[in-house]
Tab-separated table of C-alpha atoms in Angstrom:
chain	number	residue	atom	x	y	z
A	340	UNK	CA	10.417	137.475	-72.781
A	341	UNK	CA	13.777	136.236	-73.124
A	342	UNK	CA	14.106	136.668	-69.223
A	343	UNK	CA	10.905	134.676	-68.831
A	344	UNK	CA	12.430	131.857	-70.884
A	345	UNK	CA	15.518	131.756	-68.981
A	346	UNK	CA	13.656	131.780	-65.567
A	347	UNK	CA	11.578	128.961	-67.120
A	348	UNK	CA	14.610	126.971	-67.907
A	349	UNK	CA	16.084	127.582	-64.459
A	350	UNK	CA	13.046	126.373	-62.817
A	351	UNK	CA	13.054	123.183	-65.052
A	352	UNK	CA	16.580	122.650	-64.307
A	353	UNK	CA	16.119	123.058	-60.553
A	354	UNK	CA	13.155	120.745	-60.631
A	355	UNK	CA	15.010	118.345	-62.517
A	356	UNK	CA	17.857	118.421	-60.043
A	357	UNK	CA	15.424	118.156	-57.020
A	358	UNK	CA	14.116	114.889	-58.910
A	359	UNK	CA	17.256	113.352	-59.649
A	360	UNK	CA	18.282	114.036	-55.932
A	361	UNK	CA	15.316	112.401	-54.776
A	362	UNK	CA	15.612	109.540	-56.954
A	363	UNK	CA	19.266	109.117	-55.990
A	364	UNK	CA	18.379	109.217	-52.509
A	365	UNK	CA	15.516	107.016	-53.010
A	366	UNK	CA	17.751	104.496	-54.738
A	367	UNK	CA	20.264	104.762	-51.934
A	368	UNK	CA	17.802	104.151	-49.261
A	369	UNK	CA	16.331	101.085	-51.219
A	370	UNK	CA	19.858	99.780	-51.940
A	371	UNK	CA	20.746	100.278	-48.186
A	372	UNK	CA	17.512	98.435	-47.116
A	373	UNK	CA	18.197	95.767	-49.567
A	374	UNK	CA	21.706	95.058	-48.048
A	375	UNK	CA	20.214	95.246	-44.592
A	376	UNK	CA	17.613	92.983	-45.454
A	377	UNK	CA	20.210	90.743	-47.277
A	378	UNK	CA	22.272	90.775	-44.131
A	379	UNK	CA	18.977	89.808	-42.107
A	380	UNK	CA	18.351	86.963	-44.429
A	381	UNK	CA	22.021	85.980	-44.271
A	382	UNK	CA	21.387	86.090	-40.284
A	383	UNK	CA	18.198	84.067	-40.600
A	384	UNK	CA	20.000	81.602	-42.928
A	385	UNK	CA	22.936	81.301	-40.702
A	386	UNK	CA	20.437	80.975	-37.546
A	387	UNK	CA	18.588	78.415	-39.355
A	388	UNK	CA	21.625	76.370	-40.244
A	389	UNK	CA	22.704	76.695	-36.706
A	390	UNK	CA	19.239	75.457	-35.736
A	391	UNK	CA	19.467	72.479	-38.220
A	392	UNK	CA	22.926	71.809	-36.783
A	393	UNK	CA	21.351	71.987	-33.354
A	394	UNK	CA	18.661	69.564	-34.322
A	395	UNK	CA	21.430	67.325	-35.689
A	396	UNK	CA	22.984	67.319	-32.175
A	397	UNK	CA	19.664	66.602	-30.558
A	398	UNK	CA	19.197	63.971	-33.066
A	399	UNK	CA	22.852	62.598	-32.160
A	400	UNK	CA	22.007	62.916	-28.656
A	401	UNK	CA	18.694	60.850	-29.290
A	402	UNK	CA	20.884	58.354	-31.328
A	403	UNK	CA	23.005	58.151	-28.210
A	404	UNK	CA	20.174	57.722	-26.120
A	405	UNK	CA	18.779	55.142	-28.482
A	406	UNK	CA	22.129	53.398	-28.225
A	407	UNK	CA	21.790	53.596	-24.479
A	408	UNK	CA	18.143	52.112	-24.555
A	409	UNK	CA	19.546	49.479	-26.855
A	410	UNK	CA	22.193	48.532	-24.286
A	411	UNK	CA	19.371	48.629	-21.529
A	412	UNK	CA	17.161	46.476	-23.863
A	413	UNK	CA	20.156	44.079	-24.496
A	414	UNK	CA	20.915	43.948	-20.819
A	415	UNK	CA	16.990	43.322	-20.231
A	416	UNK	CA	17.007	40.778	-22.953
A	417	UNK	CA	20.086	39.096	-21.582
A	418	UNK	CA	18.386	39.066	-18.022
A	419	UNK	CA	15.105	37.438	-19.756
A	420	UNK	CA	17.192	35.141	-21.307
A	421	UNK	CA	18.972	34.093	-18.114
A	422	UNK	CA	15.692	34.094	-16.519
A	423	UNK	CA	14.287	31.808	-19.359
A	424	UNK	CA	17.472	29.659	-18.908
A	425	UNK	CA	16.821	29.487	-15.229
A	426	UNK	CA	13.161	28.506	-15.760
A	427	UNK	CA	14.373	25.853	-18.370
A	428	UNK	CA	16.774	24.519	-15.830
A	429	UNK	CA	13.904	24.555	-13.243
A	430	UNK	CA	11.577	22.904	-15.658
A	431	UNK	CA	14.267	20.193	-16.327
A	432	UNK	CA	14.578	19.628	-12.567
A	433	UNK	CA	10.982	19.427	-12.267
A	434	UNK	CA	10.873	16.994	-15.230
A	435	UNK	CA	13.634	14.995	-13.710
A	436	UNK	CA	11.856	15.023	-10.375
A	437	UNK	CA	8.386	14.105	-11.863
A	438	UNK	CA	10.466	11.454	-13.816
A	439	UNK	CA	11.934	9.967	-10.591
A	440	UNK	CA	8.562	10.104	-8.786
A	441	UNK	CA	7.099	7.994	-11.596
A	442	UNK	CA	9.846	5.704	-11.213
A	443	UNK	CA	9.155	5.523	-7.550
A	444	UNK	CA	5.626	4.854	-8.122
A	445	UNK	CA	6.494	2.040	-10.554
A	446	UNK	CA	8.792	0.596	-7.904
A	447	UNK	CA	6.362	1.031	-5.155
A	448	UNK	CA	3.808	-0.422	-7.317
A	449	UNK	CA	6.051	-3.163	-8.624
A	450	UNK	CA	5.585	-5.011	-5.413
A	451	UNK	CA	1.975	-5.490	-6.193
A	452	UNK	CA	1.547	-8.709	-8.693
A	453	UNK	CA	-1.847	-9.276	-10.306
A	454	UNK	CA	-1.299	-11.810	-13.074
A	455	UNK	CA	-3.251	-14.771	-11.679
A	456	UNK	CA	-2.449	-16.979	-14.508
A	457	UNK	CA	1.297	-16.820	-14.100
A	458	UNK	CA	3.438	-20.066	-13.237
A	459	UNK	CA	4.724	-20.156	-9.610
A	460	UNK	CA	8.414	-19.408	-10.873
A	461	UNK	CA	7.258	-16.334	-12.823
A	462	UNK	CA	5.403	-15.096	-9.547
A	463	UNK	CA	8.316	-15.832	-7.441
A	464	UNK	CA	10.624	-13.936	-9.945
A	465	UNK	CA	8.212	-10.897	-9.744
A	466	UNK	CA	7.573	-11.073	-5.964
A	467	UNK	CA	11.323	-10.453	-5.230
A	468	UNK	CA	10.933	-7.010	-6.870
A	469	UNK	CA	8.135	-5.804	-4.740
A	470	UNK	CA	8.318	-2.726	-2.512
A	471	UNK	CA	9.369	-2.922	1.263
A	472	UNK	CA	8.782	-1.238	4.448
A	473	UNK	CA	9.036	-1.631	8.099
A	474	UNK	CA	6.711	-0.625	10.922
A	475	UNK	CA	6.245	-0.432	14.726
A	476	UNK	CA	6.178	-3.812	16.432
A	477	UNK	CA	2.638	-5.261	16.565
A	478	UNK	CA	3.219	-8.048	19.304
A	479	UNK	CA	5.673	-7.657	22.124
A	480	UNK	CA	5.588	-11.405	22.780
A	481	UNK	CA	7.268	-12.411	19.537
A	482	UNK	CA	9.241	-9.413	18.646
A	483	UNK	CA	12.938	-9.179	18.321
A	484	UNK	CA	13.844	-6.133	20.603
A	485	UNK	CA	16.686	-5.039	18.246
A	486	UNK	CA	15.727	-2.777	15.328
A	487	UNK	CA	17.415	-2.606	11.890
A	488	UNK	CA	17.697	0.985	10.893
A	489	UNK	CA	18.522	0.264	7.312
A	490	UNK	CA	15.335	-1.779	7.121
A	491	UNK	CA	13.119	1.155	7.966
A	492	UNK	CA	14.450	3.247	4.906
A	493	UNK	CA	12.648	0.546	2.709
A	494	UNK	CA	9.255	1.278	4.275
A	495	UNK	CA	6.378	1.252	1.550
A	496	UNK	CA	2.732	1.756	2.175
A	497	UNK	CA	-0.130	0.086	0.430
A	498	UNK	CA	-1.334	1.843	-2.629
A	499	UNK	CA	-4.793	3.268	-2.073
A	500	UNK	CA	-5.607	2.758	-5.776
A	501	UNK	CA	-5.254	-0.893	-5.345
A	502	UNK	CA	-7.333	-1.457	-2.292
A	503	UNK	CA	-9.782	-3.571	-4.078
A	504	UNK	CA	-7.087	-5.490	-6.245
A	505	UNK	CA	-6.429	-9.163	-5.502
A	506	UNK	CA	-2.817	-9.558	-5.549
A	507	UNK	CA	0.423	-12.018	-4.430
A	508	UNK	CA	2.825	-11.013	-1.988
A	509	UNK	CA	5.819	-12.574	-0.466
A	510	UNK	CA	8.097	-12.585	2.726
A	511	UNK	CA	11.514	-14.334	2.909
A	512	UNK	CA	13.974	-14.698	5.715
A	513	UNK	CA	16.562	-17.554	5.986
A	514	UNK	CA	14.997	-20.761	5.102
A	515	UNK	CA	11.417	-19.662	4.912
A	516	UNK	CA	9.674	-18.150	2.032
A	517	UNK	CA	6.046	-17.439	2.378
A	518	UNK	CA	3.495	-16.302	-0.420
A	519	UNK	CA	0.147	-14.516	0.563
A	520	UNK	CA	-2.777	-13.134	-1.086
A	521	UNK	CA	-5.181	-10.350	0.126
A	522	UNK	CA	-8.154	-12.302	-0.705
A	523	UNK	CA	-9.007	-13.584	2.805
A	524	UNK	CA	-5.660	-12.457	3.981
A	525	UNK	CA	-4.437	-15.950	3.276
A	526	UNK	CA	-1.290	-17.933	3.121
A	527	UNK	CA	-0.741	-19.468	-0.132
A	528	UNK	CA	2.477	-21.516	0.303
A	529	UNK	CA	5.231	-21.834	2.909
A	530	UNK	CA	8.432	-23.417	1.617
A	531	UNK	CA	11.080	-24.881	4.164
A	532	UNK	CA	13.593	-27.568	3.740
A	533	UNK	CA	13.506	-31.133	4.893
A	534	UNK	CA	16.400	-32.952	6.620
A	535	UNK	CA	18.298	-33.590	3.271
A	536	UNK	CA	18.057	-29.695	2.423
A	537	UNK	CA	15.308	-30.176	-0.095
A	538	UNK	CA	12.955	-27.189	-0.165
A	539	UNK	CA	9.224	-28.178	-0.149
A	540	UNK	CA	5.969	-26.337	0.301
A	541	UNK	CA	4.127	-27.483	3.354
A	542	UNK	CA	0.747	-25.814	2.900
A	543	UNK	CA	-2.316	-26.849	0.819
A	544	UNK	CA	-3.571	-24.482	-1.805
A	545	UNK	CA	-3.985	-23.283	-5.330
A	546	UNK	CA	-1.412	-22.145	-8.119
A	547	UNK	CA	-3.460	-18.993	-9.010
A	548	UNK	CA	-4.878	-16.084	-6.769
A	549	UNK	CA	-8.065	-16.176	-8.625
A	550	UNK	CA	-8.646	-19.806	-7.517
A	551	UNK	CA	-8.986	-18.631	-3.912
A	552	UNK	CA	-12.298	-16.499	-4.870
A	553	UNK	CA	-13.995	-19.809	-5.471
A	554	UNK	CA	-12.443	-21.586	-2.672
A	555	UNK	CA	-15.055	-23.603	-0.292
A	556	UNK	CA	-12.407	-25.229	2.152
A	557	UNK	CA	-10.706	-21.751	3.642
A	558	UNK	CA	-7.335	-22.730	2.502
A	559	UNK	CA	-4.908	-20.671	4.491
A	560	UNK	CA	-7.623	-18.008	5.210
A	561	UNK	CA	-8.096	-15.664	8.192
A	562	UNK	CA	-11.800	-16.535	9.019
A	563	UNK	CA	-14.389	-14.516	11.205
A	564	UNK	CA	-16.008	-12.094	12.390
A	565	UNK	CA	-16.881	-15.462	14.547
A	566	UNK	CA	-14.871	-18.523	13.415
A	567	UNK	CA	-16.146	-22.119	13.801
A	568	UNK	CA	-19.980	-22.697	14.127
A	569	UNK	CA	-22.791	-20.502	15.683
A	570	UNK	CA	-25.779	-22.752	16.516
A	571	UNK	CA	-29.049	-22.166	14.572
A	572	UNK	CA	-27.268	-19.074	12.984
A	573	UNK	CA	-28.540	-16.948	15.840
A	574	UNK	CA	-27.489	-15.326	19.189
A	575	UNK	CA	-28.590	-12.925	21.830
A	576	UNK	CA	-26.642	-9.918	23.095
A	577	UNK	CA	-27.619	-7.141	25.506
A	578	UNK	CA	-31.427	-8.253	25.230
A	579	UNK	CA	-31.662	-8.343	21.417
A	580	UNK	CA	-31.751	-11.097	19.167
A	581	UNK	CA	-29.453	-11.454	16.115
A	582	UNK	CA	-29.649	-13.713	13.207
A	583	UNK	CA	-26.418	-14.251	11.047
A	584	UNK	CA	-26.369	-15.920	7.688
A	585	UNK	CA	-26.509	-19.600	7.561
A	586	UNK	CA	-23.950	-21.343	5.367
A	587	UNK	CA	-23.402	-24.993	7.234
A	588	UNK	CA	-26.912	-26.236	7.089
A	589	UNK	CA	-29.011	-24.030	9.538
A	590	UNK	CA	-25.676	-23.050	11.294
A	591	UNK	CA	-23.321	-20.248	10.541
A	592	UNK	CA	-19.698	-21.306	9.834
A	593	UNK	CA	-16.511	-19.073	9.906
A	594	UNK	CA	-18.730	-15.708	9.695
A	595	UNK	CA	-21.350	-16.508	7.377
A	596	UNK	CA	-21.828	-16.741	3.475
A	597	UNK	CA	-19.243	-13.953	3.068
A	598	UNK	CA	-17.061	-14.009	5.869
A	599	UNK	CA	-13.595	-12.564	6.291
A	600	UNK	CA	-12.058	-15.284	4.392
A	601	UNK	CA	-14.067	-14.403	1.393
A	602	UNK	CA	-13.324	-10.609	1.107
A	603	UNK	CA	-10.606	-8.391	-0.227
A	604	UNK	CA	-8.292	-7.040	2.590
A	605	UNK	CA	-6.163	-3.846	2.003
A	606	UNK	CA	-2.381	-4.404	2.021
A	607	UNK	CA	-1.324	-1.602	4.644
A	608	UNK	CA	2.245	-2.557	4.802
A	609	UNK	CA	4.662	-5.089	3.399
A	610	UNK	CA	8.445	-5.590	3.684
A	611	UNK	CA	9.650	-8.658	1.627
A	612	UNK	CA	13.003	-9.217	3.373
A	613	UNK	CA	15.528	-7.937	5.865
A	614	UNK	CA	15.740	-8.252	9.451
A	615	UNK	CA	11.983	-8.379	10.126
A	616	UNK	CA	9.826	-9.108	6.965
A	617	UNK	CA	6.314	-8.692	7.473
A	618	UNK	CA	2.907	-7.961	5.711
A	619	UNK	CA	0.096	-6.068	7.446
A	620	UNK	CA	-3.661	-6.861	6.255
A	621	UNK	CA	-6.580	-4.682	7.040
A	622	UNK	CA	-10.327	-4.730	6.719
A	623	UNK	CA	-13.429	-2.841	8.170
A	624	UNK	CA	-16.520	-4.980	8.751
A	625	UNK	CA	-19.407	-2.669	8.620
A	626	UNK	CA	-22.308	-2.680	11.028
A	627	UNK	CA	-24.838	-5.591	10.227
A	628	UNK	CA	-22.263	-7.667	8.306
A	629	UNK	CA	-23.430	-11.131	7.907
A	630	UNK	CA	-25.960	-10.262	10.699
A	631	UNK	CA	-23.514	-9.116	13.087
A	632	UNK	CA	-23.909	-5.817	15.137
A	633	UNK	CA	-21.574	-2.940	14.930
A	634	UNK	CA	-18.588	-1.798	12.845
A	635	UNK	CA	-15.367	-3.459	13.398
A	636	UNK	CA	-11.632	-2.635	12.081
A	637	UNK	CA	-9.500	-5.635	11.710
A	638	UNK	CA	-5.774	-5.946	11.347
A	639	UNK	CA	-3.806	-9.043	10.548
A	640	UNK	CA	0.252	-9.140	10.543
A	641	UNK	CA	2.412	-11.802	9.499
A	642	UNK	CA	5.849	-11.488	10.498
A	643	UNK	CA	9.201	-13.401	10.260
A	644	UNK	CA	10.688	-12.383	13.510
A	645	UNK	CA	13.373	-14.700	14.280
A	646	UNK	CA	15.075	-17.381	12.379
A	647	UNK	CA	12.753	-20.045	11.140
A	648	UNK	CA	9.617	-18.411	12.964
A	649	UNK	CA	6.408	-17.087	12.034
A	650	UNK	CA	4.209	-14.824	13.935
A	651	UNK	CA	0.511	-14.158	13.104
A	652	UNK	CA	-1.029	-11.466	15.172
A	653	UNK	CA	-5.087	-10.834	14.484
A	654	UNK	CA	-6.451	-7.688	16.123
A	655	UNK	CA	-10.089	-6.299	15.894
A	656	UNK	CA	-11.776	-3.200	17.407
A	657	UNK	CA	-15.255	-2.622	17.559
A	658	UNK	CA	-16.280	0.786	16.772
A	659	UNK	CA	-19.654	1.662	18.655
A	660	UNK	CA	-21.360	-1.607	19.470
A	661	UNK	CA	-20.418	-4.607	21.476
A	662	UNK	CA	-20.082	-7.662	19.225
A	663	UNK	CA	-18.887	-11.192	19.261
A	664	UNK	CA	-15.368	-11.796	17.748
A	665	UNK	CA	-13.372	-14.905	17.380
A	666	UNK	CA	-10.846	-14.893	14.479
A	667	UNK	CA	-8.849	-17.938	13.456
A	668	UNK	CA	-6.221	-18.797	10.907
A	669	UNK	CA	-7.073	-21.736	8.755
A	670	UNK	CA	-3.929	-23.008	6.884
A	671	UNK	CA	-3.849	-26.801	6.104
A	672	UNK	CA	-0.465	-28.119	7.061
A	673	UNK	CA	1.237	-31.415	5.501
A	674	UNK	CA	5.025	-31.380	6.795
A	675	UNK	CA	5.933	-33.770	4.230
A	676	UNK	CA	4.800	-31.542	1.382
A	677	UNK	CA	1.572	-30.449	0.034
A	678	UNK	CA	1.685	-33.208	-2.358
A	679	UNK	CA	3.093	-35.823	-0.233
A	680	UNK	CA	-0.212	-37.689	0.558
A	681	UNK	CA	-2.171	-38.007	3.644
A	682	UNK	CA	-0.899	-36.490	7.209
A	683	UNK	CA	-2.110	-39.606	9.039
A	684	UNK	CA	1.453	-40.816	9.697
A	685	UNK	CA	2.566	-37.535	11.252
A	686	UNK	CA	2.837	-37.448	15.190
A	687	UNK	CA	1.177	-34.579	17.053
A	688	UNK	CA	1.029	-33.521	20.720
A	689	UNK	CA	-1.948	-31.308	21.744
A	690	UNK	CA	-1.463	-29.795	25.408
A	691	UNK	CA	-5.336	-29.825	26.044
A	692	UNK	CA	-6.485	-32.022	28.971
A	693	UNK	CA	-10.212	-31.652	27.973
A	694	UNK	CA	-12.239	-31.040	24.768
A	695	UNK	CA	-15.877	-29.765	23.968
A	696	UNK	CA	-18.274	-32.825	22.728
A	697	UNK	CA	-20.559	-32.029	19.770
A	698	UNK	CA	-23.579	-33.163	18.271
A	699	UNK	CA	-24.259	-34.703	14.812
A	700	UNK	CA	-24.045	-30.911	13.262
A	701	UNK	CA	-20.742	-30.295	15.232
A	702	UNK	CA	-22.309	-27.895	17.550
A	703	UNK	CA	-20.855	-28.349	21.248
A	704	UNK	CA	-23.379	-29.823	23.429
A	705	UNK	CA	-21.903	-27.367	26.323
A	706	UNK	CA	-20.164	-30.213	28.271
A	707	UNK	CA	-16.399	-30.209	28.743
A	708	UNK	CA	-14.786	-33.716	29.066
A	709	UNK	CA	-11.297	-34.848	29.803
A	710	UNK	CA	-9.329	-36.439	26.780
A	711	UNK	CA	-7.642	-39.147	28.875
A	712	UNK	CA	-8.675	-42.533	27.668
A	713	UNK	CA	-10.326	-41.218	24.554
A	714	UNK	CA	-9.306	-40.934	20.842
A	715	UNK	CA	-8.686	-37.270	21.756
A	716	UNK	CA	-5.904	-37.923	23.969
A	717	UNK	CA	-2.746	-36.387	22.391
A	718	UNK	CA	-1.049	-35.178	25.663
A	719	UNK	CA	1.897	-37.203	24.717
A	720	UNK	CA	3.490	-37.137	21.022
A	721	UNK	CA	1.684	-39.889	19.031
A	722	UNK	CA	0.835	-40.791	15.384
A	723	UNK	CA	-2.499	-39.364	14.280
A	724	UNK	CA	-3.602	-42.626	12.717
A	725	UNK	CA	-2.970	-44.608	15.860
A	726	UNK	CA	-5.493	-42.567	17.699
A	727	UNK	CA	-8.067	-41.975	15.289
A	728	UNK	CA	-9.210	-45.716	14.837
A	729	UNK	CA	-12.811	-45.118	16.034
A	730	UNK	CA	-13.112	-41.878	14.083
A	731	UNK	CA	-14.104	-42.634	10.531
A	732	UNK	CA	-13.897	-38.855	9.391
A	733	UNK	CA	-11.045	-38.023	11.423
A	734	UNK	CA	-10.822	-34.992	13.977
A	735	UNK	CA	-12.837	-31.878	13.993
A	736	UNK	CA	-12.710	-31.013	17.482
A	737	UNK	CA	-12.247	-27.928	19.953
A	738	UNK	CA	-9.644	-28.654	22.521
A	739	UNK	CA	-9.753	-26.817	25.912
A	740	UNK	CA	-6.221	-25.953	25.945
A	741	UNK	CA	-3.883	-26.112	29.417
A	742	UNK	CA	-2.512	-22.857	31.007
A	743	UNK	CA	-3.849	-19.430	31.356
A	744	UNK	CA	-5.606	-17.944	28.286
A	745	UNK	CA	-4.351	-14.629	27.204
A	746	UNK	CA	-0.756	-15.815	28.001
A	747	UNK	CA	1.583	-17.249	25.219
A	748	UNK	CA	2.322	-21.006	25.786
A	749	UNK	CA	3.051	-23.819	23.990
A	750	UNK	CA	0.062	-25.663	22.316
A	751	UNK	CA	1.179	-28.100	19.880
A	752	UNK	CA	4.171	-30.079	18.764
A	753	UNK	CA	3.725	-31.792	15.039
A	754	UNK	CA	6.458	-33.864	13.511
A	755	UNK	CA	6.945	-35.808	10.114
A	756	UNK	CA	9.623	-38.190	10.870
A	757	UNK	CA	9.926	-38.861	6.950
A	758	UNK	CA	10.988	-35.353	6.003
A	759	UNK	CA	12.467	-34.339	9.419
A	760	UNK	CA	10.334	-31.427	9.744
A	761	UNK	CA	8.952	-30.263	12.886
A	762	UNK	CA	6.204	-27.554	13.739
A	763	UNK	CA	5.970	-25.942	17.315
A	764	UNK	CA	2.867	-23.752	17.851
A	765	UNK	CA	2.317	-21.390	20.702
A	766	UNK	CA	-0.770	-18.970	21.429
A	767	UNK	CA	-2.808	-17.174	23.709
A	768	UNK	CA	-6.407	-18.184	23.013
A	769	UNK	CA	-8.409	-20.713	25.285
A	770	UNK	CA	-9.169	-23.219	22.590
A	771	UNK	CA	-7.809	-25.051	19.579
A	772	UNK	CA	-9.799	-26.530	16.806
A	773	UNK	CA	-7.893	-29.737	15.340
A	774	UNK	CA	-9.097	-30.735	11.839
A	775	UNK	CA	-7.689	-33.314	9.686
A	776	UNK	CA	-9.112	-32.450	6.492
A	777	UNK	CA	-11.695	-35.432	6.423
A	778	UNK	CA	-14.016	-33.478	4.330
A	779	UNK	CA	-11.472	-32.874	1.350
A	780	UNK	CA	-12.551	-34.410	-1.812
A	781	UNK	CA	-11.336	-34.061	-5.326
A	782	UNK	CA	-9.842	-30.353	-4.884
A	783	UNK	CA	-7.466	-29.422	-7.763
A	784	UNK	CA	-4.455	-27.848	-5.878
A	785	UNK	CA	-1.073	-26.688	-6.922
A	786	UNK	CA	0.928	-28.174	-9.699
A	787	UNK	CA	-1.820	-30.623	-10.662
A	788	UNK	CA	-2.122	-32.205	-7.333
A	789	UNK	CA	-5.642	-33.460	-6.313
A	790	UNK	CA	-6.312	-33.202	-2.665
A	791	UNK	CA	-8.157	-36.032	-1.099
A	792	UNK	CA	-9.252	-36.607	2.554
A	793	UNK	CA	-6.560	-36.118	5.271
A	794	UNK	CA	-4.233	-34.193	2.595
A	795	UNK	CA	-3.662	-31.734	5.236
A	796	UNK	CA	-4.470	-30.677	8.866
A	797	UNK	CA	-5.589	-27.273	10.626
A	798	UNK	CA	-4.329	-25.893	13.821
A	799	UNK	CA	-6.935	-23.131	14.556
A	800	UNK	CA	-6.397	-21.456	17.868
A	801	UNK	CA	-9.775	-19.768	19.077
A	802	UNK	CA	-12.423	-19.406	21.426
A	803	UNK	CA	-14.805	-22.422	21.958
A	804	UNK	CA	-17.267	-22.904	19.342
A	805	UNK	CA	-20.735	-21.524	19.718
A	806	UNK	CA	-19.605	-19.440	22.922
A	807	UNK	CA	-22.338	-16.705	22.000
A	808	UNK	CA	-25.042	-19.264	23.299
A	809	UNK	CA	-23.178	-20.935	25.799
A	810	UNK	CA	-22.654	-18.886	28.926
A	811	UNK	CA	-20.260	-21.288	30.567
A	812	UNK	CA	-17.740	-21.007	27.690
A	813	UNK	CA	-15.245	-18.181	27.558
A	814	UNK	CA	-16.910	-14.920	26.339
A	815	UNK	CA	-16.371	-13.867	22.751
A	816	UNK	CA	-17.903	-10.453	23.282
A	817	UNK	CA	-15.781	-7.364	22.776
A	818	UNK	CA	-16.941	-3.992	24.009
A	819	UNK	CA	-16.419	-0.627	21.974
A	820	UNK	CA	-13.177	0.786	22.940
A	821	UNK	CA	-11.525	-2.623	23.647
A	822	UNK	CA	-9.275	-4.582	21.399
A	823	UNK	CA	-9.350	-7.979	20.789
A	824	UNK	CA	-5.907	-9.583	20.203
A	825	UNK	CA	-5.203	-13.253	19.075
A	826	UNK	CA	-1.435	-14.307	18.826
A	827	UNK	CA	0.029	-17.455	17.139
A	828	UNK	CA	3.759	-18.233	16.891
A	829	UNK	CA	5.043	-21.054	14.701
A	830	UNK	CA	8.655	-22.574	15.061
A	831	UNK	CA	9.991	-24.758	12.189
A	832	UNK	CA	13.020	-27.096	12.638
A	833	UNK	CA	14.495	-30.216	11.774
A	834	UNK	CA	14.551	-33.561	13.638
A	835	UNK	CA	16.962	-36.498	12.978
């Protein structure tokens, strides 16, 4: 029993020892695992810290990259800024250029003056500011062969926006100053000194441009398509009869009710002064205008070529139909001055040995008669009043000029002894209408002057009146593709 008890005790002790050993081993393993786990945890923490530090490096690199981007953006910003500045400069340049263009337009436009109610002095002041230009010579017979290159730099063409505007224009060279209006391509005034050096206006006219629109006597105008008279306002051409507008009883005078003297011409070119001051007017007469056939393009050029000389060149080109053309310049001259009274004391020479007699309506009868021994004889210089004793209304007659037509030759010499002024006219036409203004009556002219009969005279180079109805007279018919050219040259001087 005792042995059993001892054995039981031993078994219990052994069992306790095994349990204790197992427990110790287990605790050791757990501790070891815990340490290993702690080491792993420490390694994980370390690695985590390394990864975080690496992240910070990446972030730093990103920050560096951001810094680079910022530099690039700054450069890009600077480039844009420069571009903006460049664009601003370009804008400023364009703005300046546009401003200069506007200024040029104003300068160009300044040579057109349209205030009809201004005084002559105000107009003259404004006219001197007008734009200028030069062009190729129009008439070889009257041109100065030497060109002035400096003049060419001042060329100014007419403004298309002002084609239908009535204006005032001026030419000046030496002793001559001339004013024009594009209504009728007309001369408004021509100023030239007398023998005492006093400058005076020697053509009749009006103070204001608008007065020319209601003018009935053709002061200074370019008249046509057919100047002078067409009997019974009709003619036959190429087998067809044409009826033109009657404005002188039953006849057509100076182109009809609305001839070239009663329309607005375009100012194509204008040069105020310099070596060859000039102005070019153009007008297109449509097919059927006043009853005439075919479209016609017309040009009139006034030019101060040489000292104290004015050339007038009238050209016309039919487009597609044959048509009669006879242009004339209708200035009323008074060498004593437009307000000096009548012209009857002036002396004149007309180099025309014959004339065309007329009927009671001033239509030529078809005859050609010699002037010798008649009141029409001005082959020698003589006073107008001494010759016209038998002519109550003065002269309104066509002279058949000596010399060959189409060639420039001397036609007229006109002298006013009181003022000392002299006018000499050359031309290339077969006829000259000498009109002493006998039909003028109570016309309110410049500076308050009232023009009466014989206040001025007209020297109208031309073809013979009513030539379209008289086959014996020089023909007025111009075919398509051909050019009608009519040249006049006025020379002004002083005689003692």
